[in-house]
mmCIF file of C-alpha atoms in Angstrom:
data_model
loop_
_atom_site.group_PDB
_atom_site.id
_atom_site.type_symbol
_atom_site.label_atom_id
_atom_site.label_comp_id
_atom_site.label_asym_id
_atom_site.label_seq_id
_atom_site.Cartn_x
_atom_site.Cartn_y
_atom_site.Cartn_z
ATOM 1 C CA UNK A 1 99.927 36.502 -4.017
ATOM 2 C CA UNK A 2 98.108 38.923 -6.047
ATOM 3 C CA UNK A 3 99.901 40.882 -8.838
ATOM 4 C CA UNK A 4 98.263 43.668 -8.768
ATOM 5 C CA UNK A 5 97.951 43.934 -4.828
ATOM 6 C CA UNK A 6 101.540 43.611 -4.806
ATOM 7 C CA UNK A 7 102.656 46.695 -6.918
ATOM 8 C CA UNK A 8 103.216 49.592 -4.536
ATOM 9 C CA UNK A 9 101.912 52.883 -5.343
ATOM 10 C CA UNK A 10 104.518 55.774 -5.847
ATOM 11 C CA UNK A 11 103.680 59.035 -3.912
ATOM 12 C CA UNK A 12 104.296 62.221 -5.519
ATOM 13 C CA UNK A 13 105.680 64.850 -3.061
ATOM 14 C CA UNK A 14 102.399 67.142 -3.543
ATOM 15 C CA UNK A 15 100.043 64.677 -2.221
ATOM 16 C CA UNK A 16 98.951 64.226 1.495
ATOM 17 C CA UNK A 17 97.667 60.349 2.509
ATOM 18 C CA UNK A 18 96.081 59.600 5.705
ATOM 19 C CA UNK A 19 93.626 56.926 7.020
ATOM 20 C CA UNK A 20 90.122 57.281 9.161
ATOM 21 C CA UNK A 21 87.852 54.738 10.113
ATOM 22 C CA UNK A 22 88.248 52.098 7.573
ATOM 23 C CA UNK A 23 88.791 54.782 4.558
ATOM 24 C CA UNK A 24 92.513 56.126 2.826
ATOM 25 C CA UNK A 25 91.875 59.723 2.261
ATOM 26 C CA UNK A 26 94.101 61.298 -0.473
ATOM 27 C CA UNK A 27 94.694 65.151 -0.921
ATOM 28 C CA UNK A 28 96.278 66.535 -3.647
ATOM 29 C CA UNK A 29 96.417 69.782 -6.256
ATOM 30 C CA UNK A 30 93.193 69.062 -8.093
ATOM 31 C CA UNK A 31 90.997 67.607 -5.288
ATOM 32 C CA UNK A 32 90.518 65.354 -2.257
ATOM 33 C CA UNK A 33 89.449 61.682 -2.715
ATOM 34 C CA UNK A 34 88.686 58.566 -0.275
ATOM 35 C CA UNK A 35 89.095 54.989 -1.172
ATOM 36 C CA UNK A 36 87.518 52.181 1.221
ATOM 37 C CA UNK A 37 89.862 49.930 3.094
ATOM 38 C CA UNK A 38 88.227 46.464 3.830
ATOM 39 C CA UNK A 39 88.743 44.755 7.041
ATOM 40 C CA UNK A 40 91.423 42.165 6.771
ATOM 41 C CA UNK A 41 93.275 44.439 4.241
ATOM 42 C CA UNK A 42 96.284 47.158 5.478
ATOM 43 C CA UNK A 43 98.318 49.459 3.930
ATOM 44 C CA UNK A 44 101.299 50.861 4.845
ATOM 45 C CA UNK A 45 103.535 53.737 4.039
ATOM 46 C CA UNK A 46 107.310 52.757 3.027
ATOM 47 C CA UNK A 47 109.887 54.709 1.689
ATOM 48 C CA UNK A 48 107.670 57.032 -0.730
ATOM 49 C CA UNK A 49 105.362 54.231 -1.609
ATOM 50 C CA UNK A 50 102.059 53.031 -0.537
ATOM 51 C CA UNK A 51 102.047 48.861 0.049
ATOM 52 C CA UNK A 52 99.052 46.913 0.329
ATOM 53 C CA UNK A 53 98.953 43.829 1.906
ATOM 54 C CA UNK A 54 96.340 40.941 3.300
ATOM 55 C CA UNK A 55 95.915 38.835 6.367
ATOM 56 C CA UNK A 56 95.352 35.819 4.928
ATOM 57 C CA UNK A 57 95.299 34.097 1.255
ATOM 58 C CA UNK A 58 91.721 33.185 0.901
ATOM 59 C CA UNK A 59 89.584 33.262 -2.149
ATOM 60 C CA UNK A 60 87.900 36.966 -0.717
ATOM 61 C CA UNK A 61 90.797 38.455 0.441
ATOM 62 C CA UNK A 62 92.901 37.913 -2.795
ATOM 63 C CA UNK A 63 90.169 39.508 -4.957
ATOM 64 C CA UNK A 64 90.080 42.349 -2.391
ATOM 65 C CA UNK A 65 93.662 43.031 -2.133
ATOM 66 C CA UNK A 66 93.932 43.914 -5.843
ATOM 67 C CA UNK A 67 90.726 45.884 -5.680
ATOM 68 C CA UNK A 68 92.197 48.194 -2.999
ATOM 69 C CA UNK A 69 95.330 48.361 -4.347
ATOM 70 C CA UNK A 70 93.314 49.524 -7.821
ATOM 71 C CA UNK A 71 91.300 52.260 -5.971
ATOM 72 C CA UNK A 72 93.666 53.549 -4.221
ATOM 73 C CA UNK A 73 95.937 53.917 -6.957
ATOM 74 C CA UNK A 74 92.909 55.363 -8.554
ATOM 75 C CA UNK A 75 92.661 58.283 -6.259
ATOM 76 C CA UNK A 76 96.364 59.599 -6.235
ATOM 77 C CA UNK A 77 96.380 59.703 -10.133
ATOM 78 C CA UNK A 78 92.999 61.510 -9.843
ATOM 79 C CA UNK A 79 94.118 64.036 -7.412
ATOM 80 C CA UNK A 80 97.635 64.791 -8.984
ATOM 81 C CA UNK A 81 97.029 64.171 -13.013
ATOM 82 C CA UNK A 82 93.219 63.595 -13.457
ATOM 83 C CA UNK A 83 91.440 61.003 -15.990
ATOM 84 C CA UNK A 84 89.921 62.645 -19.679
ATOM 85 C CA UNK A 85 87.170 60.606 -21.655
ATOM 86 C CA UNK A 86 87.036 61.490 -25.253
ATOM 87 C CA UNK A 87 83.439 60.478 -26.431
ATOM 88 C CA UNK A 88 82.510 61.465 -30.356
ATOM 89 C CA UNK A 89 79.032 62.348 -31.512
ATOM 90 C CA UNK A 90 78.357 61.206 -34.753
ATOM 91 C CA UNK A 91 75.518 61.998 -36.996
ATOM 92 C CA UNK A 92 73.669 64.833 -38.959
ATOM 93 C CA UNK A 93 72.274 67.544 -36.898
ATOM 94 C CA UNK A 94 73.234 65.976 -33.790
ATOM 95 C CA UNK A 95 74.596 69.117 -31.555
ATOM 96 C CA UNK A 96 76.092 69.689 -28.180
ATOM 97 C CA UNK A 97 76.545 72.301 -26.343
ATOM 98 C CA UNK A 98 77.633 73.228 -22.705
ATOM 99 C CA UNK A 99 75.361 76.147 -21.026
ATOM 100 C CA UNK A 100 76.323 76.913 -17.456
ATOM 101 C CA UNK A 101 76.663 73.751 -15.877
ATOM 102 C CA UNK A 102 74.664 71.592 -18.055
ATOM 103 C CA UNK A 103 74.924 70.205 -21.498
ATOM 104 C CA UNK A 104 72.020 70.421 -24.093
ATOM 105 C CA UNK A 105 71.852 67.704 -26.563
ATOM 106 C CA UNK A 106 69.774 67.365 -30.241
ATOM 107 C CA UNK A 107 69.883 64.118 -30.924
ATOM 108 C CA UNK A 108 67.434 63.427 -33.309
ATOM 109 C CA UNK A 109 64.314 63.341 -30.830
ATOM 110 C CA UNK A 110 61.366 65.703 -30.580
ATOM 111 C CA UNK A 111 63.004 67.767 -27.938
ATOM 112 C CA UNK A 112 66.167 69.106 -27.362
ATOM 113 C CA UNK A 113 67.842 66.955 -24.303
ATOM 114 C CA UNK A 114 69.456 68.889 -21.322
ATOM 115 C CA UNK A 115 71.981 66.902 -18.569
ATOM 116 C CA UNK A 116 73.245 68.397 -15.468
ATOM 117 C CA UNK A 117 76.789 68.362 -15.337
ATOM 118 C CA UNK A 118 77.893 66.979 -11.865
ATOM 119 C CA UNK A 119 80.247 68.985 -9.776
ATOM 120 C CA UNK A 120 84.184 68.164 -10.458
ATOM 121 C CA UNK A 121 83.698 67.163 -13.924
ATOM 122 C CA UNK A 122 84.378 69.771 -16.657
ATOM 123 C CA UNK A 123 83.524 69.309 -20.528
ATOM 124 C CA UNK A 124 84.981 70.764 -23.432
ATOM 125 C CA UNK A 125 83.372 70.782 -27.027
ATOM 126 C CA UNK A 126 85.547 70.639 -30.049
ATOM 127 C CA UNK A 127 84.483 70.135 -33.661
ATOM 128 C CA UNK A 128 87.169 68.488 -35.396
ATOM 129 C CA UNK A 129 87.450 68.487 -39.315
ATOM 130 C CA UNK A 130 87.665 64.612 -39.525
ATOM 131 C CA UNK A 131 86.315 62.068 -41.698
ATOM 132 C CA UNK A 132 82.642 60.891 -42.359
ATOM 133 C CA UNK A 133 81.964 64.439 -43.668
ATOM 134 C CA UNK A 134 82.908 66.829 -40.553
ATOM 135 C CA UNK A 135 79.651 65.155 -38.929
ATOM 136 C CA UNK A 136 81.882 64.447 -35.628
ATOM 137 C CA UNK A 137 81.580 66.784 -32.550
ATOM 138 C CA UNK A 138 84.094 65.581 -29.797
ATOM 139 C CA UNK A 139 83.245 65.994 -26.265
ATOM 140 C CA UNK A 140 86.486 65.937 -23.743
ATOM 141 C CA UNK A 141 85.404 64.964 -20.535
ATOM 142 C CA UNK A 142 87.749 65.086 -17.154
ATOM 143 C CA UNK A 143 87.776 65.197 -13.505
ATOM 144 C CA UNK A 144 89.661 63.719 -10.636
ATOM 145 C CA UNK A 145 87.336 60.998 -9.449
ATOM 146 C CA UNK A 146 87.786 58.078 -12.019
ATOM 147 C CA UNK A 147 84.722 56.206 -11.205
ATOM 148 C CA UNK A 148 82.142 59.212 -11.546
ATOM 149 C CA UNK A 149 83.704 60.478 -14.782
ATOM 150 C CA UNK A 150 83.023 56.874 -16.023
ATOM 151 C CA UNK A 151 79.643 56.598 -14.749
ATOM 152 C CA UNK A 152 78.919 60.309 -16.417
ATOM 153 C CA UNK A 153 80.431 59.255 -19.726
ATOM 154 C CA UNK A 154 78.316 55.990 -19.393
ATOM 155 C CA UNK A 155 74.963 57.967 -18.978
ATOM 156 C CA UNK A 156 75.938 60.547 -21.913
ATOM 157 C CA UNK A 157 76.636 57.449 -24.433
ATOM 158 C CA UNK A 158 72.705 55.963 -23.087
ATOM 159 C CA UNK A 159 70.977 59.281 -24.259
ATOM 160 C CA UNK A 160 71.590 57.794 -28.405
ATOM 161 C CA UNK A 161 73.676 54.813 -28.612
ATOM 162 C CA UNK A 162 75.674 54.114 -31.279
ATOM 163 C CA UNK A 163 72.835 52.715 -33.950
ATOM 164 C CA UNK A 164 74.310 49.012 -35.213
ATOM 165 C CA UNK A 165 73.340 50.177 -39.306
ATOM 166 C CA UNK A 166 74.259 53.947 -40.042
ATOM 167 C CA UNK A 167 76.915 53.909 -36.604
ATOM 168 C CA UNK A 168 74.729 57.096 -35.531
ATOM 169 C CA UNK A 169 74.902 58.219 -31.887
ATOM 170 C CA UNK A 170 77.658 58.952 -29.038
ATOM 171 C CA UNK A 171 80.403 56.600 -28.636
ATOM 172 C CA UNK A 172 83.422 56.682 -26.832
ATOM 173 C CA UNK A 173 86.882 57.880 -29.027
ATOM 174 C CA UNK A 174 88.472 54.083 -28.952
ATOM 175 C CA UNK A 175 85.042 52.367 -29.547
ATOM 176 C CA UNK A 176 84.954 50.650 -32.974
ATOM 177 C CA UNK A 177 81.092 49.984 -34.092
ATOM 178 C CA UNK A 178 80.985 46.644 -36.378
ATOM 179 C CA UNK A 179 77.930 47.890 -38.785
ATOM 180 C CA UNK A 180 75.615 45.288 -39.915
ATOM 181 C CA UNK A 181 74.040 44.998 -43.370
ATOM 182 C CA UNK A 182 70.838 46.715 -44.241
ATOM 183 C CA UNK A 183 67.830 45.526 -46.292
ATOM 184 C CA UNK A 184 68.856 44.307 -49.755
ATOM 185 C CA UNK A 185 66.964 44.685 -53.092
ATOM 186 C CA UNK A 186 65.305 41.735 -54.585
#
């Protein structure tokens, strides 16, 4: 039995759940999400909890059992609490700004970069006095769809990944960069 798949998912009082054509539709105060239900996997509501079960113990169904349960749990958490990703922008002269529904970056290139913010995601920019001589800006991304939020954060990070020599660039807040040794004088 899958350790992830057999955990029940508690349903909060303000969340409505229904199944339609291989989809689990979850509606809550923050929005509406759908999660796939594969054939051979069933979802039932028992005593205020969602329980995911599978038809047989083949390797494919064991893997899908945990996947379907995790996607359903993310949908329930997303519509009730939402998700949050924090990113740091490190570097002298590196700037980020929100204008309307777009993010504008100055990342050391010859031109500013405009990146549209998808619907359902909000961005706040905080300038916090911290280490590295106050050259860190924090971007706080929040939304209710975990997959969409994670992809948006990865796309932003790809604009200027952290430099392995100086550590400058966009990185996740908890990401640690192991700096390489530069050239040494002869």
